[in-house]
Structure formats: C-alpha cells, structure tokens
Amino acid sequence: MTGTVVRPVPYIDLHAQRQRIAAGVDAAIARVLEHGGFVMGPEVDELEAELAQRAGVAHCLTCASGTTALSMPLLARGIGPGDAVFVPSFTFTSTAEVVALRGATPVFVDVHRASFDMDPRSLESAIATARAAGLTPRCVIPVDLFGRPADYRGVQRVADEHGLWILGDAAQSFGASQHGRPVGSLADVSATSFYPSKPLGCYGDGGAVFTDDEELFERMHAVRVHGQGRDRDTLVSFGLTGRLDSIQAAVLLQKLTIFDDECEQRDRIAARYAEHLSDVVDVPTLGPGDRSVWAQYTLRTDRRDEIVRSLDRCGVPTAIFYRRPLHQQAPYAHFPRAGGGLPITEALANEVVSLPLHPYLDADDQDRVVAGVRAAFGA
Ligand SMILES: *Cc1c(COP(=O)(O)O)cnc(C)c1O
C-alpha cells in the first residue's frame, strides 16, 4: 500500500458547516457592515432573546467569551479574598482561573469516574477543608464536562445545606438538558462559551450567562460594560470590556437555524459509537433524564496509548482532555483540595481519550473510527 495517502478524518469540521450556511452567514455579516452598529447592535438583542427562550430562563446576557461569562457572576456577587469557591480539577483552566483572578480561593473537588462531573460527597469534604483553612464557603462551580449536564440535584443538596450558590460552567453544554430542563436553567446562574469548537460556536470568541435572578442580572449587566448603570453616566461597580460583537451575534443567529439538527446528528453518532465500542472500552454514559450535546466523545480505557496509535495509523485524530488536572499545574498546585485528595481525577487523566464526533462525520468516517479503536484490541 505504499504511496496511498489516507484522507484524515477531521476532528471537527467547521468547513462542512460553513458550506451549509454560507449564504445566510455572509448576508448577515454584510448587514452588520452596512448598519455599522458593531458593538451591541440589534443582532445582540435578538440573539439574547432567542438564547433565553432556548435556555428556559428570564435573562440572557451575551459577552466576550466563556471565561468572561464565568467572571461576571463572581464580580457581580463580590467574590473576593477569604472566599472559597469549589471547582473540579478535571476541567479547562478557566473554571478555576476566574476564581483565582478575583483573589478568592479555588478549592478542588473530585469527580465521578463514569460521568466526569463533580462528586457531591467530595464537595462536602472540600467544604470542611475550606472551613478548617478559615475560608468562607460561597459558591460552587459544577462543570457540564464534555457536553453532559453535571449532577445538579446532588450538588444542589449540598449547596443548600451549606448556603452556597451555584454557578454552572456550561461552556461545553449549551443545548443539553436534564429531566426536560435546558442547560441555562439548571443552576442559579450558568455560563456558556461560543468558542468556535464548542457545540454552538461563533467565528471568534463569545459567551453568555443565563439566570432567572433579576438582581443578579442587573449587576451582571453593569459588570459587562465597566460597571455602567442603566443611565450610562452612573458607575455602580467595577466591570469589564465584556461585550459580544454584533458580527458574532449575527453568526450565532445563523448557526441556531441548524443547531437542533446538528444536536440530533451528534446524538445519532454517539449512539452508534456506543453500540460498536462498549464491549472493548468504557463508553460515556448519561444519567437518567440527561441529554448531552457531545462536545467530546470521551472513552475510558487502560489501553490509551494503543488506541491513539491505532487510530493515528488509520488517519483518525484523537484528543486528550485533560492530561494534567489543574491541581497538578504549577499556578494551582498550592490551592486546597477535598479531604482524601482527588484520586478519581488523577486516574482519569491517564484513562481518557476523545474521538472525533461532529455533525458532519459521515458513516464511512464513523466506521473508520470504530475500526481503529477495535484494532487496538485485535477485535
Ligand atoms: C471552553 C471552556 C471555558 C472557557 O470558554 P472561552 O470561551 O474559551 O473563554 C470554560 N470552561 C470550560 C469547561 C470550557 O470548556
């Protein structure tokens, strides 16, 4: 077979999506260029109304990124030095970074092995750790890792008992739901990201927060633009340059016209992978009532290196989220952890591998992915 070049399978395929919606996107961007309201133009209001409706909440505020979205509630609620905010270590940096940047203390919590999300029992023990260190427990940030909603009921029980509010890190999960309730409505306030590779992505950076809390919404509204009150001449707090560009809002409105269909395609491919792979690896699971948007399709296996090599030989890329948990990274190593440590997090870092899964992955490419994984087991 020398000389044959195997066409690589795309890990995500924004090009195929672009071809599908090119006419609509180009026209929408042209309208922004024409009206010239590049910041907080009419597209932003329209997008916020549609996102709030989809999330089943009273208020949505779009903003500059997912990280900005996580920061706005912390600023609005005055989180700062002496406060403990409980976060997983098995997550993207932003979840803990926004806390540390406020001068507050991220306290790391372990996760469930099968579902990758925060373990409420470890949260209880982390709250005890924080109290013993003289910190005030304020907030908990469960993460909807890989597109599946976190255990919000379990986290809520502990949060209620200890007077914490819940900020959902929904950066990977917009469009998912739990017991029929959409992501955005599962926490006191939820933050999502529209980074291009997220299930709903724009053509640059973007994010949004969702809440039913009127007072919090007003405070975040001020935080988004340098602490400006509704009259703009009165500063009510510190804030950020937190706005979303009109062009990104215009792109997102076009992407929303195909988003439900894309989510169904993702579901279908995830089901097909599960059907053909569950005898050789631990495939991702869903809790009762969960619907995932499959931001990543992440396996657990003790043969990770073999799988990665086998797929690479078939022209199939893989990704590892997350190879080094945050508590083992230098900037975060000194922050406190739940009693008993984070054994599941540390095990997962050696076990996980994510496969290509996007709405434009055709049946042939799905078969190549399946064959590549199975080949690592001689199956
Ligand atoms: C992507 C991501 C973020 C940050 O979003 P940005 O838009 O890149 O700032 C935060 N948390 C998690 C879990 C993410 O995956």
PDB file of C-alpha atoms and ligand atoms in Angstrom, residues 65-67 70 91-92 94-95 143 169 171-172 193 195 198 206, ligand 1:
ATOM      1  CA  SER A  65     -16.056  34.762  25.957  1.00  0.00           C
ATOM      2  CA  GLY A  66     -16.920  31.810  28.137  1.00  0.00           C
ATOM      3  CA  THR A  67     -14.294  32.958  30.615  1.00  0.00           C
ATOM      4  CA  LEU A  70     -17.805  32.780  34.319  1.00  0.00           C
ATOM      5  CA  THR A  91     -11.744  20.750  33.709  1.00  0.00           C
ATOM      6  CA  PHE A  92     -10.486  23.519  31.439  1.00  0.00           C
ATOM      7  CA  SER A  94     -10.982  28.910  33.129  1.00  0.00           C
ATOM      8  CA  THR A  95     -13.177  27.235  35.759  1.00  0.00           C
ATOM      9  CA  VAL A 143     -18.884  21.686  35.086  1.00  0.00           C
ATOM     10  CA  ASP A 169     -19.936  26.014  33.901  1.00  0.00           C
ATOM     11  CA  ALA A 171     -19.171  26.167  28.377  1.00  0.00           C
ATOM     12  CA  GLN A 172     -19.397  22.746  26.692  1.00  0.00           C
ATOM     13  CA  SER A 193     -18.913  29.686  25.597  1.00  0.00           C
ATOM     14  CA  TYR A 195     -15.591  29.482  21.111  1.00  0.00           C
ATOM     15  CA  LYS A 198     -17.853  24.335  21.152  1.00  0.00           C
ATOM     16  CA  GLY A 206     -18.066  34.779  22.582  1.00  0.00           C
TER      17      GLY A 206
HETATM   18  C1  LIG B   1     -14.079  26.460  26.744  1.00  0.00           C
HETATM   19  C2  LIG B   1     -14.295  26.406  28.200  1.00  0.00           C
HETATM   20  C3  LIG B   1     -14.291  27.564  29.004  1.00  0.00           C
HETATM   21  C4  LIG B   1     -13.857  28.917  28.505  1.00  0.00           C
HETATM   22  O1  LIG B   1     -14.501  29.401  27.384  1.00  0.00           O
HETATM   23  P1  LIG B   1     -13.767  30.527  26.490  1.00  0.00           P
HETATM   24  O2  LIG B   1     -14.870  30.966  25.572  1.00  0.00           O
HETATM   25  O3  LIG B   1     -12.655  29.834  25.762  1.00  0.00           O
HETATM   26  O4  LIG B   1     -13.292  31.592  27.372  1.00  0.00           O
HETATM   27  C5  LIG B   1     -14.594  27.443  30.350  1.00  0.00           C
HETATM   28  N1  LIG B   1     -14.875  26.256  30.903  1.00  0.00           N
HETATM   29  C6  LIG B   1     -14.879  25.105  30.179  1.00  0.00           C
HETATM   30  C7  LIG B   1     -15.218  23.823  30.848  1.00  0.00           C
HETATM   31  C8  LIG B   1     -14.574  25.145  28.808  1.00  0.00           C
HETATM   32  O5  LIG B   1     -14.564  24.004  28.103  1.00  0.00           O
END
